[in-house]
XYZ file of C-alpha atoms in Angstrom:
95
model
C -10.172 -4.582 -15.321
C -13.930 -5.254 -14.948
C -15.386 -7.304 -11.667
C -18.687 -6.666 -10.533
C -20.683 -8.326 -7.827
C -20.763 -11.974 -9.114
C -17.476 -12.386 -8.674
C -16.624 -13.317 -5.067
C -14.569 -11.415 -2.972
C -14.337 -7.622 -1.655
C -13.644 -4.860 -4.100
C -10.546 -3.535 -2.541
C -8.873 -6.580 -2.579
C -9.906 -7.646 -5.971
C -8.224 -4.268 -7.179
C -5.056 -4.805 -5.384
C -4.538 -8.573 -6.497
C -4.889 -6.896 -10.052
C -2.081 -4.179 -8.933
C -0.114 -6.902 -7.773
C -0.127 -8.675 -10.829
C 0.293 -5.541 -13.044
C 3.591 -4.893 -10.719
C 4.650 -8.440 -11.021
C 4.844 -7.732 -14.674
C 6.166 -4.538 -14.803
C 7.686 -3.442 -11.546
C 8.254 0.475 -12.553
C 4.367 0.551 -13.508
C 3.217 3.874 -11.929
C -0.614 3.228 -9.927
C -2.743 4.908 -7.556
C -5.054 4.039 -5.065
C -7.781 6.357 -3.978
C -10.043 5.880 -1.129
C -11.188 6.681 2.295
C -10.155 3.037 3.910
C -7.218 3.162 6.085
C -6.598 -0.490 5.009
C -5.432 0.830 1.597
C -1.880 1.588 2.571
C -1.658 -1.901 4.124
C -2.859 -3.309 1.121
C -0.649 -1.186 -0.994
C 2.562 -2.914 1.464
C 1.564 -6.012 -0.291
C 2.023 -5.140 -4.068
C 5.804 -4.811 -5.472
C 5.697 -1.995 -6.969
C 8.064 1.395 -6.631
C 5.585 3.438 -7.820
C 2.265 2.920 -6.170
C 0.795 5.716 -4.046
C -2.266 5.648 -1.835
C -4.570 8.871 -1.766
C -6.569 8.692 1.068
C -9.216 11.175 2.460
C -8.038 12.686 5.766
C -10.950 14.387 6.786
C -14.156 12.607 5.630
C -16.968 14.667 7.213
C -15.448 17.410 8.628
C -15.845 19.816 5.357
C -12.143 20.159 4.557
C -11.031 18.723 1.450
C -7.552 17.127 2.807
C -6.087 14.085 1.513
C -2.923 11.955 2.759
C -0.571 10.990 -0.097
C 1.840 8.312 0.545
C 4.316 6.524 -1.885
C 4.207 3.198 -0.453
C 7.685 2.177 -1.518
C 9.107 4.907 0.544
C 6.891 3.495 3.832
C 8.091 0.035 3.215
C 11.936 1.234 3.458
C 11.070 3.148 6.431
C 8.882 0.333 8.353
C 12.394 -1.964 7.084
C 14.737 0.169 8.726
C 12.506 0.549 11.939
C 12.247 -3.451 12.072
C 16.453 -3.501 11.419
C 16.903 -0.822 14.435
C 14.880 -3.147 16.668
C 16.200 -5.870 15.633
C 20.301 -4.899 16.139
C 18.493 -3.717 19.501
C 17.574 -7.252 20.369
C 19.615 -9.306 18.374
C 16.814 -11.382 17.197
C 16.333 -10.338 13.528
C 13.441 -12.296 11.660
C 12.268 -10.519 8.664
């Protein structure tokens, strides 16, 4: 994929849009997004892949090399369970 500054849009959004098109063609495709922005995980939730991982620096500027490695499909399942549990308590489930 090549997309320079002449194509409008934020780089992360263009990359995740491309990842989403790959996942729609092949849901089992393995992909990794790496960066220091916290919105990478949120953008990853929009990609329908069971094998998308986000690697994010957790200690930028602190002199340590630590990363957060998130399998997005696992996070999606945990969020769905949390949403269902909250709905069962209130009987107003809207997913």
